[in-house]
PDB file of C-alpha atoms in Angstrom:
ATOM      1  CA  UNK A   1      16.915 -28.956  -6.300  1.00  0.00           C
ATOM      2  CA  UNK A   2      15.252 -25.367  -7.441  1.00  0.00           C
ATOM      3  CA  UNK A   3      11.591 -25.628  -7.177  1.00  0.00           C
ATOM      4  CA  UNK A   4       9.603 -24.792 -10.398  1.00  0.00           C
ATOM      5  CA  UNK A   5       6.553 -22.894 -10.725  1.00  0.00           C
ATOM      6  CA  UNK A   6       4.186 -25.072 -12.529  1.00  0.00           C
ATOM      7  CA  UNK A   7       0.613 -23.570 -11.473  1.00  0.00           C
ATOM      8  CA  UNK A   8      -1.854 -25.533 -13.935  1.00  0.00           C
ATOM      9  CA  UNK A   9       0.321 -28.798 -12.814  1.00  0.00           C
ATOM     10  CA  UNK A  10      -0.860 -27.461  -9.259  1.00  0.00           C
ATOM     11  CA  UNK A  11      -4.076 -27.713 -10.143  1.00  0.00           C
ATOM     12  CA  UNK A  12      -4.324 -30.691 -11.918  1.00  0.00           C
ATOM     13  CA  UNK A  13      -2.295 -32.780  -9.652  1.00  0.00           C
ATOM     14  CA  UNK A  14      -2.365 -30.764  -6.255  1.00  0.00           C
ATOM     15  CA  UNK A  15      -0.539 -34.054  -4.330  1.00  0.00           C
ATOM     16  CA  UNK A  16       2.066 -34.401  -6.247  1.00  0.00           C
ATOM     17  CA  UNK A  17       2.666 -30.381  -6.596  1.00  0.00           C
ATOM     18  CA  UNK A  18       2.463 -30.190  -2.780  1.00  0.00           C
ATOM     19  CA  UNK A  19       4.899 -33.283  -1.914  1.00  0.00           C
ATOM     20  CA  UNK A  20       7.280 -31.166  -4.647  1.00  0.00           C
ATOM     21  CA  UNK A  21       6.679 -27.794  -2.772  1.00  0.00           C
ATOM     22  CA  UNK A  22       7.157 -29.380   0.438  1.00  0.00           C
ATOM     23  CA  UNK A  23      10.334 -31.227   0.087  1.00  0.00           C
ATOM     24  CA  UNK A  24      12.645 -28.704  -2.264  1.00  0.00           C
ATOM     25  CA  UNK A  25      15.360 -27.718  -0.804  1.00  0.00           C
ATOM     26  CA  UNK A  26      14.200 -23.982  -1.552  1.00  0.00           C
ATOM     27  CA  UNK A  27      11.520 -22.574  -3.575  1.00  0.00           C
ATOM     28  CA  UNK A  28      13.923 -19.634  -4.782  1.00  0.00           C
ATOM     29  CA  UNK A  29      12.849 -16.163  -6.111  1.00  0.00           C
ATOM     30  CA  UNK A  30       9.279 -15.767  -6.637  1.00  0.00           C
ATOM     31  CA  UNK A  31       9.248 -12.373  -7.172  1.00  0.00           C
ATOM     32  CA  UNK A  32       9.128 -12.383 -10.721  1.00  0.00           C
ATOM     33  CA  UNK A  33       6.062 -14.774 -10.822  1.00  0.00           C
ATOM     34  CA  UNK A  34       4.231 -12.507  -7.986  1.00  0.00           C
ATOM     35  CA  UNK A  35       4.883  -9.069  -9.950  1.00  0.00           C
ATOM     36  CA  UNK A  36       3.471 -10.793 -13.429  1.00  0.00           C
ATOM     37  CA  UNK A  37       0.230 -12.256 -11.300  1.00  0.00           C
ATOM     38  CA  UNK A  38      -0.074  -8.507 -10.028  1.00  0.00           C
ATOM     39  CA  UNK A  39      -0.104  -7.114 -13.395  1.00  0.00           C
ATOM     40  CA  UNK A  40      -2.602  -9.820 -14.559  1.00  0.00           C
ATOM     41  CA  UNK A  41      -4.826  -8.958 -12.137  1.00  0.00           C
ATOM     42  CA  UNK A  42      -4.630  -5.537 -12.888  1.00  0.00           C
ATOM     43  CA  UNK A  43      -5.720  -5.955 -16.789  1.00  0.00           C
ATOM     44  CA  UNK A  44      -8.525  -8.118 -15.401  1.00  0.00           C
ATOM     45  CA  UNK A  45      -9.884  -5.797 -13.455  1.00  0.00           C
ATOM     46  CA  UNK A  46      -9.359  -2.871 -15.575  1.00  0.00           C
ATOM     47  CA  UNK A  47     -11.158  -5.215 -18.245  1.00  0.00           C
ATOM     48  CA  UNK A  48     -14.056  -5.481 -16.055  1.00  0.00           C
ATOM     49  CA  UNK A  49     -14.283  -2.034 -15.647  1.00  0.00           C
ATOM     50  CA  UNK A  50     -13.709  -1.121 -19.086  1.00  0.00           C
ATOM     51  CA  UNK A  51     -16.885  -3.465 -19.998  1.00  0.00           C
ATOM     52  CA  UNK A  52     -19.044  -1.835 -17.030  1.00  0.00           C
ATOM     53  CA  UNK A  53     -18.109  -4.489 -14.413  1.00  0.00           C
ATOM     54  CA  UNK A  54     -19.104  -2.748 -10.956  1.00  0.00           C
ATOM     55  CA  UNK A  55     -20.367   0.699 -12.833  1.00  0.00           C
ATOM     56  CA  UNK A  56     -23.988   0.808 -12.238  1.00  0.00           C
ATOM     57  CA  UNK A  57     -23.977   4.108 -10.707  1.00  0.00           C
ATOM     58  CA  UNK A  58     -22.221   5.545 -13.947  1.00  0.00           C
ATOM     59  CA  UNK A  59     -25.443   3.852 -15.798  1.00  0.00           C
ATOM     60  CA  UNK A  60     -27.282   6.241 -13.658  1.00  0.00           C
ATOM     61  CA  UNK A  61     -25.443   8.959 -14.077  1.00  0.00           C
ATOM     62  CA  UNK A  62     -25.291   8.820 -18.075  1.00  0.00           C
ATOM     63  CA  UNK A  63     -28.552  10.851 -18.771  1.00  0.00           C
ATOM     64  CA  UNK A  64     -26.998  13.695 -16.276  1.00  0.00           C
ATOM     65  CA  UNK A  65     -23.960  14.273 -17.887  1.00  0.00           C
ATOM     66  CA  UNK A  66     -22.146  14.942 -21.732  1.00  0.00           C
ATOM     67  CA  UNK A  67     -20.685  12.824 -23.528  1.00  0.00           C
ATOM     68  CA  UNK A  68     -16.877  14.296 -22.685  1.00  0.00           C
ATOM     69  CA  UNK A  69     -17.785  14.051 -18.807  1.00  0.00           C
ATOM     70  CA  UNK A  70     -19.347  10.456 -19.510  1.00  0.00           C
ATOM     71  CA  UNK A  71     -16.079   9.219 -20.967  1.00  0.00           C
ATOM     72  CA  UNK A  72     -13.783  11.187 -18.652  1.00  0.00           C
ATOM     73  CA  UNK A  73     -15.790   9.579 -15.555  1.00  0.00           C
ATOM     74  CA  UNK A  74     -15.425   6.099 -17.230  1.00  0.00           C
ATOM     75  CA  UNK A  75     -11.788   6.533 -17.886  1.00  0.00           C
ATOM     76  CA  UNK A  76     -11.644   7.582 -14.465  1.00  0.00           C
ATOM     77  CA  UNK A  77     -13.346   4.544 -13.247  1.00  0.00           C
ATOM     78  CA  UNK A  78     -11.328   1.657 -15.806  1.00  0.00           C
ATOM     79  CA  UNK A  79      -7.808   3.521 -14.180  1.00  0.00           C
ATOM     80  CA  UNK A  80      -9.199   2.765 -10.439  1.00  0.00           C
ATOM     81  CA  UNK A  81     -10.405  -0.806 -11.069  1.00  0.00           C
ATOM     82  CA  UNK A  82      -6.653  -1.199 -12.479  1.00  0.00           C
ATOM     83  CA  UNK A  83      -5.086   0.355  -9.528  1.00  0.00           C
ATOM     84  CA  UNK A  84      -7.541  -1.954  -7.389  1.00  0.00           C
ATOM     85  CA  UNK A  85      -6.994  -4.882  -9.147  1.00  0.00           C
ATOM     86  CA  UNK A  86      -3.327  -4.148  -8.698  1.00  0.00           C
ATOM     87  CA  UNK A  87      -3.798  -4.137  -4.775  1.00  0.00           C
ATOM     88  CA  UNK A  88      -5.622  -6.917  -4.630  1.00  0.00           C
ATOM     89  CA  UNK A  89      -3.354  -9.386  -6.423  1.00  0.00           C
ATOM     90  CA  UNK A  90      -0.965  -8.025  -4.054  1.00  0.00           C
ATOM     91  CA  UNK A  91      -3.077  -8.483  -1.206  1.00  0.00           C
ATOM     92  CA  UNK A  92      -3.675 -12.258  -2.121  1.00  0.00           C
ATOM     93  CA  UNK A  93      -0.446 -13.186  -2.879  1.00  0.00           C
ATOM     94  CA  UNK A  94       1.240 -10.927   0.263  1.00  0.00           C
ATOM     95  CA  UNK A  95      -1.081 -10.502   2.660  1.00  0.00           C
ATOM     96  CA  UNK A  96      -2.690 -14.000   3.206  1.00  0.00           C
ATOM     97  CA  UNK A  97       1.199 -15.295   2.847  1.00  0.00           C
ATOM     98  CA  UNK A  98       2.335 -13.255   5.557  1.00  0.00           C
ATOM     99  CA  UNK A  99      -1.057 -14.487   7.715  1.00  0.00           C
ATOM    100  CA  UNK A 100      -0.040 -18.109   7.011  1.00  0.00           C
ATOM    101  CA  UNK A 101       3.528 -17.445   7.581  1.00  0.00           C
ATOM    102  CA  UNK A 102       3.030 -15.664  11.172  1.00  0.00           C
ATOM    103  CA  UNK A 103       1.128 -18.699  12.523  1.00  0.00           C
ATOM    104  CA  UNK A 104       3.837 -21.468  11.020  1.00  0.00           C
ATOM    105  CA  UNK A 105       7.259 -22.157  10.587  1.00  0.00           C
ATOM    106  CA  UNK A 106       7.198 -22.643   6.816  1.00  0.00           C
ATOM    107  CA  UNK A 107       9.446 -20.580   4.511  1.00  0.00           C
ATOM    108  CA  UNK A 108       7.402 -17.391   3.026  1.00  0.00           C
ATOM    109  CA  UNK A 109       7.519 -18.174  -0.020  1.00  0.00           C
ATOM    110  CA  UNK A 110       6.182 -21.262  -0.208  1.00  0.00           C
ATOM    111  CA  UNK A 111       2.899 -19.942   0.815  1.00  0.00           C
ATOM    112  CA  UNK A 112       3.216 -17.583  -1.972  1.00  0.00           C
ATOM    113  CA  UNK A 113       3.348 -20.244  -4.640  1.00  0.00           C
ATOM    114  CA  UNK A 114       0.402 -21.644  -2.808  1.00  0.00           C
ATOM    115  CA  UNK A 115      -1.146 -18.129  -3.304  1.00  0.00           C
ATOM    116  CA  UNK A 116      -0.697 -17.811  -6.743  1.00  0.00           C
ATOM    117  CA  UNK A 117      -3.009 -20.842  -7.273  1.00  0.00           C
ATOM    118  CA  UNK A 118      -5.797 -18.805  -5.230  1.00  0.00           C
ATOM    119  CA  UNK A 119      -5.159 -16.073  -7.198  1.00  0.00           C
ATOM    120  CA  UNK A 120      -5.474 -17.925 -10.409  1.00  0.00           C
ATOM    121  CA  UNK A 121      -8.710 -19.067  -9.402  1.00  0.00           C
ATOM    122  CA  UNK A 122      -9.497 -15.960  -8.115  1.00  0.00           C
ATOM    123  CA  UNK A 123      -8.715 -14.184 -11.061  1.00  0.00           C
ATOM    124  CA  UNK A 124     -10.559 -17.170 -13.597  1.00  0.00           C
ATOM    125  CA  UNK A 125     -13.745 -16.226 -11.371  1.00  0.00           C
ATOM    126  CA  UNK A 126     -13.469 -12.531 -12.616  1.00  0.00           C
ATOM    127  CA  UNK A 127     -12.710 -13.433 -16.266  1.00  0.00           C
ATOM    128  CA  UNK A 128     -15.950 -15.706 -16.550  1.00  0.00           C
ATOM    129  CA  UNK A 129     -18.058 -13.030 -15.043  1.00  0.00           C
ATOM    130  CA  UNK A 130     -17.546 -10.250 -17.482  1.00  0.00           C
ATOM    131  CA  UNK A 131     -18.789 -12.584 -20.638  1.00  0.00           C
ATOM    132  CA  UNK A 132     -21.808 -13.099 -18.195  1.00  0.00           C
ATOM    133  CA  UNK A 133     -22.373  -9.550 -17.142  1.00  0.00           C
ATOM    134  CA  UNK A 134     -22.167  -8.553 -20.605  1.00  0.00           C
ATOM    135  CA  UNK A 135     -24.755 -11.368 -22.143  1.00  0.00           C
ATOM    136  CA  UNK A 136     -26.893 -11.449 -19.518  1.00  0.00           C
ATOM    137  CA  UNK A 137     -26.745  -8.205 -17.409  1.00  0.00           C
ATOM    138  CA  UNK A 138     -25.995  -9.720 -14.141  1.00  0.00           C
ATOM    139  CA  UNK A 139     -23.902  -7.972 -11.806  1.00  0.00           C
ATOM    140  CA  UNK A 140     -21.135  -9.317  -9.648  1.00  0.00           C
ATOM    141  CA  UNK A 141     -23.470  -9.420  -6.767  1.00  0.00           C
ATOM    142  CA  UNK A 142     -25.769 -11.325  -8.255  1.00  0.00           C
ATOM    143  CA  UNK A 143     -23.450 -14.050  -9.627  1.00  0.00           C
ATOM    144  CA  UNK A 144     -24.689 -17.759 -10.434  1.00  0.00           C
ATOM    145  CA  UNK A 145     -21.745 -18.699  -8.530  1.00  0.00           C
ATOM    146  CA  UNK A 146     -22.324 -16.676  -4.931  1.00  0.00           C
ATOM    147  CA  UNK A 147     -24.999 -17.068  -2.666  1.00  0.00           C
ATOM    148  CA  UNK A 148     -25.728 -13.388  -3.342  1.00  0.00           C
ATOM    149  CA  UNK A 149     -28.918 -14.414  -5.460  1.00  0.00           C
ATOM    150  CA  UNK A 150     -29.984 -16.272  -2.234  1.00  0.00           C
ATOM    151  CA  UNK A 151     -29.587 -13.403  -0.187  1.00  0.00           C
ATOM    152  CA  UNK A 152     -31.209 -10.719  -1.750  1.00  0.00           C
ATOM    153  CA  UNK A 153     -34.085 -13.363  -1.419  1.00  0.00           C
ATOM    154  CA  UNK A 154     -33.929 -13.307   2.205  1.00  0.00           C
ATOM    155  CA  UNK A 155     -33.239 -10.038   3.314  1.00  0.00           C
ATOM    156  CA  UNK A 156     -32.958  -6.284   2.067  1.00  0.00           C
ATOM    157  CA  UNK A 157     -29.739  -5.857   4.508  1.00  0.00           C
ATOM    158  CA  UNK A 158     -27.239  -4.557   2.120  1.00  0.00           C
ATOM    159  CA  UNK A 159     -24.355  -5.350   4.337  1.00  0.00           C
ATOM    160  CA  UNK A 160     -25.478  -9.119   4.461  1.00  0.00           C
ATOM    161  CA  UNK A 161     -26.296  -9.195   0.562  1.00  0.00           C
ATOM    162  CA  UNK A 162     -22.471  -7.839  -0.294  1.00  0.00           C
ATOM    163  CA  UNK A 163     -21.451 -10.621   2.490  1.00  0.00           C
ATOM    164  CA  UNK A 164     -22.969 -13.416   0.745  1.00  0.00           C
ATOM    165  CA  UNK A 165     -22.020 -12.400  -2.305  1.00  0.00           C
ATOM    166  CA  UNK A 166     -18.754 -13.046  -1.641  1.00  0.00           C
ATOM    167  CA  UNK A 167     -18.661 -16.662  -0.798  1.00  0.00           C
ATOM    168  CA  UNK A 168     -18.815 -18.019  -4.019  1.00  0.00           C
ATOM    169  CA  UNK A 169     -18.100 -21.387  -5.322  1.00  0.00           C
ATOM    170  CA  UNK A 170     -14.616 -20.393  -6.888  1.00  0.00           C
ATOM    171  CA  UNK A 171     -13.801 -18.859  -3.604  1.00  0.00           C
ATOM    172  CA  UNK A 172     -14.405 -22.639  -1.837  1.00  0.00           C
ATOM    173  CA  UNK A 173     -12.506 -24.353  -4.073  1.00  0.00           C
ATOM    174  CA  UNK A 174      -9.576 -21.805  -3.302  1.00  0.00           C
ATOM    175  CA  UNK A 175     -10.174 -21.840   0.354  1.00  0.00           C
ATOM    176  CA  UNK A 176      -9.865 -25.986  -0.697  1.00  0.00           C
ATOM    177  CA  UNK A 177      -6.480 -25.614  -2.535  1.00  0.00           C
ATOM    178  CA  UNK A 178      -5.323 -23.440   0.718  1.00  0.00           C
ATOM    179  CA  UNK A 179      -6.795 -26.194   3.317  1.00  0.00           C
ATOM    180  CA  UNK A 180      -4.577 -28.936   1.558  1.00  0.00           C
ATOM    181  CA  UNK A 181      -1.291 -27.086   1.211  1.00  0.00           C
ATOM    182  CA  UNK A 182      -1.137 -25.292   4.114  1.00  0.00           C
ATOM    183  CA  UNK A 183      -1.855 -29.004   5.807  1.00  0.00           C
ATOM    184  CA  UNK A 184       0.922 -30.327   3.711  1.00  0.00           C
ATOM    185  CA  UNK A 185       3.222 -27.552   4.161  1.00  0.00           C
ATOM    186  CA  UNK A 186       3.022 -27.435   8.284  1.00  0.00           C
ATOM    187  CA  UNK A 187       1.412 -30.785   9.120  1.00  0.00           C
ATOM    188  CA  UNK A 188      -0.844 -29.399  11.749  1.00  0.00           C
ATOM    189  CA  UNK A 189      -4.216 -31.243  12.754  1.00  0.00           C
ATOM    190  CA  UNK A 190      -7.364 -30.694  10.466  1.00  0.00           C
ATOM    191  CA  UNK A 191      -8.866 -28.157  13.323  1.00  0.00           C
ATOM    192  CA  UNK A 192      -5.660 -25.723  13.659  1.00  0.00           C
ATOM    193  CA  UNK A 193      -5.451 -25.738   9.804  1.00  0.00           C
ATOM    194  CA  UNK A 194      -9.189 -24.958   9.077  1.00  0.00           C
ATOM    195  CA  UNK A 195      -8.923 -22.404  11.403  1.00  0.00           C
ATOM    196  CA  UNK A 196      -6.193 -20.253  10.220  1.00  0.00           C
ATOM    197  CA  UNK A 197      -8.101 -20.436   6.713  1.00  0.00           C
ATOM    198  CA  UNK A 198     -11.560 -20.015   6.961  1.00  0.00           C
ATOM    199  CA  UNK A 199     -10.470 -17.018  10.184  1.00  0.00           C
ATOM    200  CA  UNK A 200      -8.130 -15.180   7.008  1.00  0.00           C
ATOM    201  CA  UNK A 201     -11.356 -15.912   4.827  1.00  0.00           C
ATOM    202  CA  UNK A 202     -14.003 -14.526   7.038  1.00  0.00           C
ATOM    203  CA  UNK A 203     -11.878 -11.749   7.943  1.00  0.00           C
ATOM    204  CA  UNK A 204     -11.423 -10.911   3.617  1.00  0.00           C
ATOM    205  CA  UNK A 205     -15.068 -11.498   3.285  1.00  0.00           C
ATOM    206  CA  UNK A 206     -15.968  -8.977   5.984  1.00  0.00           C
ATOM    207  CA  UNK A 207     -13.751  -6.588   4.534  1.00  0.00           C
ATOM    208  CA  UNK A 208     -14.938  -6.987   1.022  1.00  0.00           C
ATOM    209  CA  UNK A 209     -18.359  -6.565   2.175  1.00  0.00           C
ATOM    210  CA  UNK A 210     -17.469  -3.451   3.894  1.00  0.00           C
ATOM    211  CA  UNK A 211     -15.796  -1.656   1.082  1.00  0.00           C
ATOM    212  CA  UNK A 212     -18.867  -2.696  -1.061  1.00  0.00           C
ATOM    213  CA  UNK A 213     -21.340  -1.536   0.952  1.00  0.00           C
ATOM    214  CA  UNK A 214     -19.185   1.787   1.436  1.00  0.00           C
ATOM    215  CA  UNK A 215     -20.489   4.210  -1.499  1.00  0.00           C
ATOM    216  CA  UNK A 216     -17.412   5.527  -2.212  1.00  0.00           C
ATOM    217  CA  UNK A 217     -18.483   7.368  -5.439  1.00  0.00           C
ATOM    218  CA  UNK A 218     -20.941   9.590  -3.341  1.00  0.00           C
ATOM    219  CA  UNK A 219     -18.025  10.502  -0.937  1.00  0.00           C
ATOM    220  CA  UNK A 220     -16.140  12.152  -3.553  1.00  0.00           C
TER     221      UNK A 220
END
């Protein structure tokens, strides 16, 4: 029986989705699916970007330079949050597969199907926050959803405020969805399987906190 890729049914009825993923024969090609998710995620974040997602330090350079170099630096930007959001839909789907994979003896690509949940979620987390950056002026590191808000009351440690920032509430439910499946999909005790996800996690939100605390405008 050939698996099929049902994500919203996934989401909606995540035991019966994972007793189907678990007990197909094969999940077949997934390719297709990944390569559409990756191109998703690249309009997303190029749609962020277009709407000023992420550009503060263009707001502060807007007084400094014409409007040709204003509009060439924002095309500039939009075409890197694309590439970006390109990579990371990759990295979600790919790279957190792979992580699973090495650890288990379950078939690659049923951690991918798995992944394209996450990135749904993921991806439904950056949608909602352009609406809210627009309305309200709130930046991505200061979403409702994170505990970046929090942070920012706590410290001035810019390291620790992009940290926080990251753990947001659609980011638990997805490290939720990946706790169940990958518990379905290998059967390995409740400690083994909350370790292999929230050690990929921490390690993501480490790095993500790392590239955002990295000024990578002022570099170039």
């Amino acid at each position: 029986m050939m698996f099929q890729i049902r994500l919203m049914r996934g989401l909606r009825h995540p035991n019966y989705f994972m007793y189907e993923l678990r007990t197909t024969e094969t999940v077949g090609k997934v390719w297709k699916h990944s390569i559409l998710f990756i191109l998703i995620s690249g309009l997303v974040f190029g749609l962020g970007g277009y709407f000023g997602m992420g550009s503060e330090y263009l707001a502060k350079k807007f007084l400094t330079m014409s409007s040709e170099e204003f509009q060439i630096q924002k095309a500039l930007f939009v075409s890197g949050q694309v590439v970006w959001g390109l990579f990371y839909g990759a990295g979600i789907l790919y790279f957190s597969s792979f992580w699973f994979w090495s650890m288990t003896d379950t078939e690659l690509n049923r951690y991918i199907v798995m992944q394209m949940l996450v990135l749904f979620i993921l991806l439904l987390e950056k949608a909602i926050m352009i609406p809210i950056g627009l309305t309200l002026g709130i930046p991505e590191i200061s979403s409702p959803f994170s505990l970046g808000p929090i942070a920012q009351s706590l410290t001035n440690n810019r390291f620790l405020i992009y940290f926080f920032a990251g753990i947001t509430l659609f980011k638990l439910w997805a490290i939720s969805i990946q706790y169940m499946y990958v518990r379905a999909l290998t059967g390995k005790s409740r400690v083994v399987v909350l370790a292999l996800v929230l050690g990929l996690n921490l390690m993501l939100w480490l790095m993500s906190a790392m590239f955002s605390f990295i000024q990578f405008e002022k570099i170039i």
